[in-house]
Amino acid sequence: MLGLIAPVLLLAGLAGPVAADSPELGENIWKKCRACHDIGPDAIRKVGPPLNDLLGRVAGTFPDYIYSKAMIDAGEEGLVWTPETLDVFLERPKNLVQSTKMSFAGLRKQADRDNLIAFLAVYSSDDQTVRDKHLRSADPQLPAEVLAIEGDRDYGEYLAGTCVGCHQQSGEDKGIPSITGWPSETFMTVMFSYRSKFRENPVMQQVAGSLNNEEIAALAAFFQELEAAD
Amino acid sequence: MTLNRRVFIGSAAAATAVLSAPMVRAAGRPKVVVIGGGAGGATAARYIAKDSDGAIDVTLIEPTRTYYTCFFSNLYLGGFREFASLGHTYGKLAAEYGINVVHDWAVGVDRDAKTVALASGSSVPYDRLVISPGIDFVDGAIPGWDLSTQNKMPHAYKAGSQTQLLKAQIEAMPQGGVFAMIAPPNPFRCPPGPYERVSMVAHYLKANNPTAKILIADPKDKFSKQGLFEDGWTRHYSGMIERLGPDFGGNKVEVRPDTMELVIDGEATKVDVCNVIPAQKAGRIAELAGVTNDAGWAPVSGFGMVSKMDENIHVLGDASAQGDMPKSGFSANSQAKVCAMSVRGALTGSKVFPPKFANTCWSLIDTDDGIKVGASYEATDEKIASTGGFVSQNGEDAATRKATYEESIGWYAGISADIFG
């Protein structure tokens, strides 16, 4: 249900050479998983359990999901999902949990497993502190190069014309959230999250999707200067 | 050939006089006149005044002292909003932004002299003119109907007393009566508007007059968000609404206001309310200014919303023929900001960035059942072109639909503040 192609292009295009363990490449692998698993904000139970916050989860413990006895037993015996345990499981699930009901042959290539685990890690708040009250665990961690883009405040003021038709420039919230006085990093992260469709609202996905990185940075520079709402 | 010095000086002086004439008449500050105080015009006036920090003299000509928005007026018909909540005044634009707000009708434009004639007899000079008059109706579009019959058969497609009249008529319908609507052909203001209106009328009737019927005569094969509306009508108002498209004579209608009859393809039906929304064209002043085409709309370039007939005139919103954007308050507000930037650039040399436009149209089908459609746009040499869009889906859960409605309420508050200050 999540459109996971766009962020690959958008993030990869910016962040320079893709590192060895790439969430962006992992997103491609994720296509094999998503028939049965959901991830991201509002992820739902499908054939398999949602995979938000997977890293650090004790196996067989997602609330209200009916696991195989084998998986529950494995959790009770101490199986916790970490990059290491996932690596073994994903290579051939039945090797680690013999009677798991997950019918998936496995990922033979080490790079595929590494990338998929890197992708899953994006959705795990295990080792994240809450970065900002406006951010959600599913929001991406933007590369430093992206956050370092210096926004043209005047261009941002012009572009903000599109925003302030709904988000009031005074910061008043009458049903649409205030975005004034947000730290630039927060603003950029949220806009990238919409552009990559990690966040759901189609109006925001559309607006963010029409903006390039420099334009998002310009907006961030402009809104940062405005007085924050109470 | 020897140059005659006296002639040379003379012609140079004359040339200087001609070139500097506009500056002389502008008396220091360039003048912008905006005709029409709706989503396009008031936004343009506000942005030009605000962003030029007083360097541009802005006059806004709008006949009404209280402007009622057409957007959200259907919610008033459905009982979701008070009429007064649709009204906005111009006090802030005058007091906080220094805009000369003139409550008068613009009745003519002299493009050579660059002046706008007012009904009061005075005339206002401009360096740049922004025309944002909204719509007028095509004469003779519906046989039997003209403006003299609009109180028998209201259009309610310019908000205000017409909207109140239509609501009063709906409330006065006899039990089991018929509400009829004649929907307009493309292009027209607010593509989902007629169908949201049907939804809101149905909402009211379901609670107050459940055996009443709604009949739509529609000249179009299809309409905006059709699948979403029809799904909603089936879920909420089963059996109440009948739409006759062109296959069933929806494009061959006439009305008889005296006997309250609607004639579809030769067959007369007695109705209790007849909401006639005729074919539309740009507001009359655009035509008087000579900036409209044969179809009745004002062609503009997306780069600054500049008229293709006159480079000193910009046309905004419903009146403009610009390309892919629907005629909506959201679009007009979006176009106004591009226009304001272009006007400032031309008159004060401020920086002009590449135009970007957006639109979203929210519609309410029933309580907490909101839907939306929207897109982004950019200017090309040919037109304003869509760069991608979205639309609500059938089968969305109730929470999503409720959130969409609540978002629309926030949008109304936001855009009102953005238009009127």
XYZ file of C-alpha atoms in Angstrom:
651
model
C 0.000 0.000 0.000
C 2.941 2.317 0.358
C 4.457 3.768 -2.774
C 8.030 2.799 -2.218
C 9.601 3.545 -5.539
C 9.776 7.316 -5.367
C 11.951 7.548 -2.245
C 14.539 5.294 -3.791
C 15.060 7.683 -6.623
C 14.707 10.822 -4.587
C 16.972 9.851 -1.753
C 19.481 7.934 -3.788
C 19.756 10.764 -6.265
C 20.817 13.065 -3.520
C 22.794 11.152 -1.044
C 25.613 10.439 -3.421
C 26.987 6.924 -3.835
C 24.772 4.403 -2.102
C 26.432 2.759 0.886
C 26.800 -0.992 1.201
C 23.661 -1.496 3.290
C 21.106 0.559 1.467
C 17.555 1.047 2.685
C 16.841 2.411 -0.764
C 17.849 -0.842 -2.452
C 16.157 -2.743 0.358
C 12.943 -1.092 -0.583
C 13.081 -2.938 -3.880
C 13.502 -6.224 -2.063
C 10.582 -5.248 0.144
C 8.297 -5.805 -2.846
C 8.709 -9.522 -2.171
C 7.477 -9.023 1.401
C 4.657 -6.593 1.012
C 2.109 -9.045 -0.322
C 1.941 -10.377 3.226
C 3.435 -7.631 5.416
C 2.656 -3.954 5.893
C 4.987 -1.274 7.174
C 4.866 2.437 7.842
C 2.334 4.703 9.540
C -1.027 2.986 10.014
C 0.413 -0.363 8.961
C -2.167 -3.091 9.293
C -2.140 -6.840 9.898
C -2.136 -8.694 6.624
C -1.296 -12.366 6.193
C 1.742 -11.568 8.288
C 2.229 -9.080 11.130
C 3.145 -5.407 10.559
C 6.900 -4.869 10.596
C 7.250 -1.448 12.197
C 9.702 -1.468 15.095
C 10.804 -4.960 14.144
C 14.375 -4.572 15.357
C 14.357 -5.369 19.055
C 10.999 -7.149 18.911
C 10.793 -10.520 20.647
C 9.742 -13.062 18.025
C 6.040 -13.922 17.982
C 4.875 -10.950 20.084
C 3.060 -8.489 17.827
C -0.246 -7.887 19.649
C -3.334 -9.623 18.240
C -1.472 -11.405 15.489
C -1.936 -15.166 15.477
C 1.490 -16.722 15.127
C 2.490 -20.314 14.603
C 3.247 -22.162 17.812
C 6.792 -22.512 16.524
C 7.287 -18.758 16.362
C 5.809 -18.160 19.816
C 8.052 -20.894 21.232
C 11.077 -19.324 19.549
C 10.299 -15.986 21.204
C 9.844 -17.634 24.561
C 13.193 -19.307 24.087
C 14.763 -15.867 23.621
C 14.680 -15.142 19.875
C 14.840 -11.367 19.402
C 14.888 -9.776 15.935
C 18.246 -8.135 15.399
C 20.201 -7.613 12.175
C 22.040 -10.859 12.969
C 19.006 -13.039 13.678
C 17.111 -11.539 10.750
C 20.011 -12.315 8.472
C 19.772 -15.999 9.334
C 15.969 -16.045 9.192
C 15.733 -14.248 5.874
C 18.216 -16.551 4.178
C 15.858 -19.457 4.701
C 13.139 -18.910 7.325
C 12.624 -22.605 8.072
C 16.297 -22.967 8.962
C 15.777 -20.776 12.026
C 12.142 -21.486 12.918
C 11.363 -24.854 11.432
C 7.562 -24.744 11.541
C 6.994 -21.059 10.912
C 3.904 -20.398 8.814
C 5.808 -17.799 6.784
C 5.965 -19.416 3.388
C 8.920 -17.666 1.873
C 11.863 -19.478 0.356
C 14.392 -16.893 1.460
C 16.899 -14.409 0.084
C 20.019 -16.205 -1.080
C 22.091 -13.122 -1.711
C 23.810 -11.577 1.272
C 23.490 -8.072 -0.227
C 19.730 -8.477 -0.616
C 19.405 -9.466 3.032
C 21.621 -6.607 4.192
C 19.688 -4.070 2.192
C 16.324 -5.374 3.312
C 17.435 -5.261 6.951
C 18.646 -1.702 6.430
C 15.219 -0.884 5.025
C 13.432 -2.510 7.972
C 15.701 -0.557 10.314
C 14.319 2.713 8.914
C 10.977 1.718 10.401
C 12.390 0.593 13.739
C 12.475 3.209 16.427
C 14.455 0.797 18.609
C 17.514 2.955 18.974
C 15.934 6.289 18.192
C 15.009 8.843 20.731
C 12.070 11.013 19.775
C 13.755 13.506 17.494
C 11.079 16.137 17.568
C 7.432 16.355 18.591
C 6.457 16.877 14.967
C 8.253 13.753 13.770
C 7.019 10.179 13.692
C 9.015 7.005 13.900
C 8.336 6.270 10.241
C 9.837 9.550 9.046
C 13.143 9.019 7.279
C 16.487 10.030 8.683
C 17.710 12.449 6.026
C 21.318 12.255 4.941
C 23.517 15.065 6.239
C 24.107 16.324 2.685
C 20.384 16.900 2.260
C 19.967 18.656 5.572
C 22.942 20.827 4.708
C 21.250 22.349 1.657
C 20.977 26.038 2.295
C 17.458 27.178 1.510
C 16.782 30.422 -0.382
C 14.444 32.134 2.073
C 12.969 34.525 -0.534
C 12.199 31.678 -2.887
C 10.689 29.934 0.113
C 8.456 32.907 0.759
C 7.104 32.701 -2.781
C 6.659 28.928 -2.660
C 4.951 29.255 0.722
C 2.013 30.798 -1.118
C 0.916 27.237 -1.808
C 1.230 26.215 1.855
C -0.502 29.166 3.494
C -3.715 28.631 1.573
C -4.294 25.876 4.156
C -1.640 26.179 6.903
C -2.198 29.647 8.262
C 0.750 31.997 8.169
C -0.288 33.285 11.598
C 0.318 29.793 12.962
C -3.329 29.373 13.866
C -4.627 25.800 13.687
C -8.288 25.570 12.718
C -8.194 21.989 11.525
C -4.965 22.030 9.533
C -1.762 21.858 11.567
C 0.434 24.862 12.222
C 3.827 24.676 10.506
C 5.306 28.002 11.554
C 8.544 28.185 13.504
C 9.491 24.572 12.804
C 13.202 23.859 12.839
C 14.437 23.557 9.286
C 15.483 19.914 9.773
C 12.052 18.971 11.007
C 10.347 20.723 8.132
C 12.566 19.036 5.565
C 12.194 15.615 7.155
C 8.415 15.817 7.169
C 8.287 17.032 3.571
C 10.588 14.213 2.462
C 8.382 11.806 4.376
C 5.340 12.938 2.405
C 7.222 13.031 -0.867
C 8.392 9.471 -0.296
C 4.839 8.531 0.730
C 5.915 7.381 4.186
C 3.216 9.739 5.374
C -0.249 9.259 3.999
C -2.072 12.523 3.273
C -2.538 12.734 -0.525
C -2.693 16.540 -0.587
C 0.671 16.707 1.133
C 2.085 13.897 -0.983
C 1.063 15.875 -4.056
C 2.497 19.168 -2.828
C 5.730 17.627 -1.609
C 5.996 15.597 -4.793
C 6.001 18.788 -6.843
C 9.020 20.183 -4.964
C 12.696 19.415 -5.451
C 15.204 19.321 -2.598
C 16.220 22.958 -3.002
C 12.608 24.040 -2.950
C 11.911 22.071 0.210
C 14.997 23.642 1.798
C 13.795 27.096 0.705
C 10.434 26.536 2.347
C 12.108 25.238 5.486
C 14.228 28.390 5.651
C 11.143 30.573 5.336
C 8.889 28.771 7.826
C 11.674 28.489 10.361
C 11.663 32.287 10.652
C 7.963 32.603 11.356
C 6.765 32.732 14.910
C 5.788 29.315 16.230
C 2.232 28.678 17.336
C 1.619 28.050 21.038
C 23.476 64.980 -44.989
C 23.937 67.300 -42.069
C 22.085 66.750 -38.960
C 19.814 69.626 -38.107
C 20.594 70.137 -34.460
C 17.352 71.803 -33.597
C 15.272 69.028 -35.121
C 17.384 66.423 -33.359
C 16.906 68.021 -29.976
C 13.236 68.476 -30.646
C 12.586 64.874 -31.584
C 14.720 63.607 -28.715
C 12.689 65.683 -26.302
C 9.462 64.411 -27.822
C 10.651 60.809 -27.582
C 11.578 61.316 -23.949
C 8.187 62.778 -23.213
C 6.430 59.809 -24.761
C 8.589 57.254 -22.992
C 8.271 58.857 -19.595
C 4.549 59.451 -19.807
C 3.582 56.361 -17.815
C 6.005 57.307 -15.055
C 4.632 60.837 -14.896
C 1.071 59.644 -14.538
C 2.100 57.074 -11.954
C 3.318 59.985 -9.840
C 6.110 58.046 -8.219
C 4.300 54.889 -7.215
C 3.152 52.460 -9.910
C -0.567 51.773 -9.793
C -2.259 48.400 -9.832
C -6.013 48.155 -10.144
C -7.707 44.869 -9.292
C -11.280 44.259 -10.457
C -13.087 41.694 -8.321
C -12.648 40.956 -4.615
C -12.979 37.161 -4.594
C -10.455 34.375 -4.211
C -8.393 35.634 -7.159
C -8.639 39.417 -6.920
C -8.474 39.913 -3.162
C -5.528 37.520 -2.911
C -3.680 39.311 -5.693
C -4.344 42.718 -4.110
C -3.174 41.501 -0.715
C -0.010 39.839 -1.985
C 0.977 42.766 -4.197
C 0.453 45.248 -1.341
C 2.070 43.031 1.302
C 5.133 42.004 -0.675
C 5.859 45.388 -2.216
C 5.929 47.095 1.188
C 3.977 50.084 -0.064
C 6.000 50.533 -3.261
C 2.890 49.821 -5.329
C -0.404 51.671 -5.059
C -3.137 49.012 -5.037
C -6.825 49.688 -5.687
C -9.380 46.901 -5.316
C -12.748 47.404 -7.011
C -15.507 45.194 -5.638
C -19.209 46.087 -5.614
C -20.211 44.197 -2.475
C -19.188 45.176 1.050
C -19.595 41.634 2.290
C -18.369 38.921 -0.045
C -19.986 35.490 0.271
C -17.814 32.636 -0.934
C -19.334 30.268 -3.428
C -17.081 27.552 -2.033
C -18.710 25.992 1.052
C -22.096 27.536 0.146
C -23.375 24.022 -0.545
C -22.605 23.178 3.081
C -24.963 25.952 4.089
C -27.663 24.348 1.904
C -27.054 21.059 3.708
C -27.253 22.674 7.138
C -23.559 22.171 7.940
C -22.704 25.873 8.058
C -24.306 29.160 8.991
C -24.808 31.610 6.145
C -22.894 34.307 8.032
C -19.819 32.053 8.139
C -19.515 32.421 4.348
C -19.315 36.224 4.533
C -16.071 38.211 4.490
C -15.387 41.945 4.540
C -12.522 44.070 3.276
C -11.609 45.956 6.441
C -8.268 44.238 6.948
C -7.186 44.668 3.334
C -7.774 48.396 3.693
C -6.500 48.913 7.232
C -3.586 46.484 7.440
C -2.371 46.417 3.853
C -3.170 49.957 2.730
C -5.281 48.811 -0.216
C -7.761 51.364 -1.613
C -10.954 49.345 -1.490
C -13.565 50.898 -3.774
C -17.088 49.489 -3.511
C -18.308 50.148 -7.015
C -18.890 48.360 -10.312
C -16.197 48.464 -12.964
C -18.132 49.158 -16.160
C -15.406 49.636 -18.724
C -11.689 49.481 -19.458
C -9.897 51.914 -21.760
C -6.814 49.934 -22.669
C -5.158 52.784 -24.556
C -5.600 55.334 -21.786
C -5.099 52.558 -19.180
C -8.074 53.530 -17.070
C -11.004 51.660 -15.539
C -14.415 53.338 -15.658
C -16.642 52.964 -12.615
C -20.450 52.989 -12.448
C -20.249 56.098 -10.273
C -18.754 57.947 -13.240
C -15.166 58.227 -12.030
C -12.206 56.557 -13.627
C -9.152 54.922 -12.097
C -5.768 54.869 -13.867
C -3.531 51.793 -13.828
C -0.114 50.664 -14.885
C -1.179 47.052 -14.485
C -4.755 45.820 -14.380
C -5.808 42.553 -12.752
C -9.249 41.291 -13.799
C -10.764 38.615 -11.589
C -14.533 38.901 -12.039
C -15.551 35.256 -11.758
C -18.311 34.029 -14.049
C -21.378 35.248 -15.830
C -24.007 33.140 -17.570
C -24.284 32.615 -21.325
C -27.421 34.354 -22.567
C -30.057 31.961 -23.869
C -28.197 28.875 -22.652
C -31.401 27.425 -21.173
C -34.509 28.335 -23.188
C -37.072 29.955 -20.913
C -34.515 31.105 -18.355
C -32.775 34.447 -18.014
C -31.717 36.657 -15.142
C -35.248 38.050 -14.843
C -36.449 34.591 -13.800
C -33.611 33.878 -11.375
C -35.829 34.386 -8.363
C -38.296 31.753 -9.583
C -35.521 29.391 -10.610
C -32.346 30.370 -8.797
C -28.855 29.546 -10.031
C -27.231 30.068 -6.620
C -23.936 29.825 -8.476
C -22.802 33.220 -7.255
C -23.163 33.057 -3.517
C -25.289 35.492 -1.539
C -29.015 36.152 -1.691
C -29.376 33.515 -4.420
C -28.006 30.888 -2.042
C -30.423 31.938 0.690
C -33.289 31.903 -1.765
C -32.474 28.385 -2.935
C -32.312 27.159 0.661
C -35.651 28.755 1.469
C -37.204 27.077 -1.568
C -35.825 23.677 -0.569
C -37.220 24.119 2.936
C -40.622 25.071 1.507
C -40.892 21.974 -0.705
C -44.030 19.904 -0.116
C -43.544 16.406 1.255
C -42.633 14.119 -1.613
C -41.855 17.079 -3.878
C -39.234 17.298 -6.611
C -35.978 19.241 -6.514
C -34.610 19.620 -10.036
C -31.189 20.778 -11.107
C -30.022 21.698 -14.565
C -26.266 21.072 -14.500
C -23.991 23.161 -16.743
C -21.832 22.047 -19.675
C -18.018 22.245 -19.414
C -16.162 24.373 -18.597
C -17.774 25.838 -15.520
C -17.024 27.064 -12.011
C -16.290 24.338 -9.449
C -16.585 21.048 -11.388
C -17.765 18.996 -8.360
C -20.050 21.847 -7.205
C -23.379 20.754 -8.712
C -22.907 17.215 -7.428
C -21.889 18.264 -3.945
C -24.983 20.465 -3.997
C -27.157 17.475 -4.895
C -25.546 15.605 -1.982
C -26.268 18.440 0.435
C -29.856 18.857 -0.758
C -30.314 15.092 -0.369
C -28.886 15.271 3.155
C -31.426 17.930 4.080
C -34.337 16.125 2.392
C -33.484 12.757 3.914
C -33.994 14.241 7.375
C -36.886 16.583 6.596
C -38.647 15.343 3.500
C -37.611 11.731 2.987
C -40.061 10.953 0.178
C -38.839 13.886 -1.940
C -36.945 13.230 -5.162
C -33.997 14.876 -6.840
C -33.809 15.068 -10.624
C -30.639 16.185 -12.416
C -30.639 17.097 -16.104
C -27.016 16.999 -17.192
C -25.622 17.786 -20.645
C -22.332 16.020 -19.781
C -21.507 12.360 -20.225
C -19.466 12.371 -17.042
C -18.532 14.671 -14.205
C -15.915 15.301 -11.540
C -15.506 12.610 -8.878
C -18.478 10.830 -10.479
C -17.686 7.377 -9.126
C -17.250 8.763 -5.621
C -20.465 10.763 -5.697
C -22.524 7.932 -7.174
C -21.149 5.493 -4.621
C -22.033 7.981 -1.873
C -25.520 8.561 -3.241
C -26.151 4.811 -3.247
C -24.903 4.438 0.313
C -26.667 7.472 1.803
C -29.582 8.436 -0.412
C -30.672 5.246 -2.138
C -33.549 5.796 -4.547
C -33.714 9.552 -4.058
C -31.499 10.860 -6.872
C -31.994 10.404 -10.592
C -29.566 11.861 -13.128
C -30.417 12.138 -16.806
C -27.316 12.498 -18.924
C -27.251 13.402 -22.635
C -28.384 9.850 -23.517
C -31.699 10.651 -21.861
C -32.157 14.234 -23.050
C -30.170 15.917 -20.266
C -28.692 18.149 -22.966
C -32.092 19.140 -24.405
C -33.814 21.119 -21.703
C -35.961 24.178 -21.364
C -37.818 25.667 -18.418
C -41.184 27.319 -17.871
C -40.723 29.402 -14.743
C -44.358 30.557 -14.592
C -45.669 27.020 -14.293
C -42.556 25.602 -12.590
C -42.023 23.080 -15.346
C -38.810 21.517 -16.506
C -38.941 20.202 -20.052
C -36.493 17.428 -20.861
C -36.334 16.284 -24.468
C -39.858 17.605 -25.053
C -41.392 16.064 -21.943
C -42.578 18.518 -19.286
C -42.255 17.690 -15.579
C -43.745 19.766 -12.793
C -41.107 20.461 -10.159
C -41.104 22.256 -6.816
C -37.616 23.713 -6.947
C -35.634 24.244 -10.136
C -31.980 25.093 -9.676
C -30.809 26.280 -13.084
C -27.034 26.420 -13.472
C -26.553 27.716 -17.029
C -23.533 27.542 -19.291
C -20.901 30.039 -18.210
C -18.415 32.575 -19.512
C -15.965 35.055 -18.031
C -17.438 37.861 -15.928
C -18.780 40.643 -18.144
C -16.009 43.146 -17.441
C -13.454 40.815 -19.078
C -15.539 40.907 -22.232
C -15.898 44.710 -21.999
C -12.137 44.978 -21.664
C -11.812 43.023 -24.894
C -9.677 40.257 -23.437
C -12.050 37.326 -24.050
C -12.077 34.817 -26.909
C -14.976 33.443 -28.951
C -15.771 30.925 -26.239
C -16.233 33.762 -23.758
C -13.150 33.149 -21.595
C -9.988 35.225 -21.244
C -6.914 33.417 -22.570
C -3.796 33.939 -20.448
C -0.234 32.745 -20.248
C 0.594 30.733 -17.152
C 3.702 32.883 -16.777
C 2.131 35.593 -14.661
C -1.487 35.058 -15.773
C -0.906 37.762 -18.405
C -3.697 38.249 -20.929
C -2.842 37.079 -24.427
C -4.645 40.205 -25.702
C -2.897 42.847 -23.575
C 0.409 42.562 -21.763
C -0.657 45.104 -19.137
C -3.678 43.065 -18.105
C -3.737 39.916 -15.999
C -6.810 37.721 -15.728
C -7.319 35.342 -12.812
C -9.520 32.528 -11.673
C -12.756 31.339 -13.237
C -12.695 34.009 -15.970
C -9.353 32.891 -17.373
C -8.682 30.224 -19.980
C -5.347 28.928 -18.771
C -5.169 25.212 -19.446
C -5.586 22.319 -17.063
C -6.599 23.944 -13.782
C -10.244 23.597 -12.760
C -12.167 26.785 -12.096
C -12.114 26.909 -8.296
C -11.428 29.283 -5.441
C -8.305 27.302 -4.630
C -7.057 27.676 -8.219
C -7.821 31.407 -8.276
C -5.949 31.905 -5.000
C -2.996 29.930 -6.359
C -2.958 31.847 -9.663
C -3.181 35.154 -7.786
C 0.169 34.548 -6.106
C 1.881 33.866 -9.421
C 0.218 36.984 -10.821
C 1.268 39.098 -7.823
C 4.866 38.006 -8.235
C 4.766 38.828 -11.944
C 3.194 42.254 -11.351
C 5.777 43.153 -8.716
C 8.562 41.963 -10.974
C 7.318 44.159 -13.818
C 6.723 47.273 -11.711
C 9.448 47.149 -9.081
C 12.011 44.779 -10.558
C 11.611 42.215 -7.766
C 12.704 38.674 -8.492
C 10.350 36.439 -10.458
C 10.524 32.710 -9.751
C 9.158 29.940 -11.978
C 5.375 29.677 -11.522
C 3.930 26.836 -9.482
C 0.244 26.178 -9.032
C -1.854 23.810 -6.970
C -5.490 22.942 -6.512
C -7.555 20.743 -4.233
C -11.341 20.482 -4.333
C -12.995 18.964 -1.272
C -16.627 17.877 -1.427
C -18.998 16.653 1.265
C -21.374 13.796 0.437
C -22.975 13.361 3.863
C -22.031 13.888 7.508
C -18.321 13.095 7.922
C -18.128 11.653 4.405
C -15.684 13.983 2.661
C -13.827 13.392 -0.596
C -11.150 15.333 -2.435
C -9.378 15.665 -5.752
C -6.269 17.699 -6.401
C -3.211 18.281 -8.547
C -0.058 20.323 -9.043
C 0.569 22.431 -12.118
C 3.301 24.357 -13.879
C 3.373 26.893 -16.668
C 4.419 25.796 -20.149
C 4.516 27.875 -23.320
C 1.257 26.266 -24.338
C -0.768 26.344 -21.096
C -0.851 25.665 -17.389
C -0.188 21.948 -17.378
C -0.907 19.340 -14.722
C 2.160 17.611 -13.308
C 0.222 14.947 -11.408
C -2.728 14.553 -9.113
C -4.709 12.429 -6.697
C -8.313 11.608 -5.929
C -10.138 9.933 -3.016
C -10.966 6.271 -3.500
C -14.171 4.323 -3.078
C -14.040 2.029 -0.081
C -11.981 4.346 2.086
C -12.705 3.796 5.771
C -14.925 6.145 7.757
C -11.985 7.671 9.620
C -10.323 8.709 6.355
C -13.526 10.292 5.062
C -14.055 12.133 8.346
C -10.453 13.368 8.311
C -10.953 14.599 4.737
C -14.005 16.605 5.806
C -12.197 18.048 8.816
C -9.281 18.967 6.578
C -11.672 20.886 4.348
C -12.881 22.935 7.304
C -9.288 23.805 8.149
C -8.709 24.716 4.522
C -11.689 27.080 4.502
C -10.312 28.918 7.522
C -6.837 28.980 5.996
C -7.789 30.208 2.554
C -10.158 32.821 3.979
C -7.291 34.251 6.006
C -5.045 34.105 2.943
C -7.571 35.961 0.772
C -8.974 38.562 3.144
C -6.099 38.970 5.612
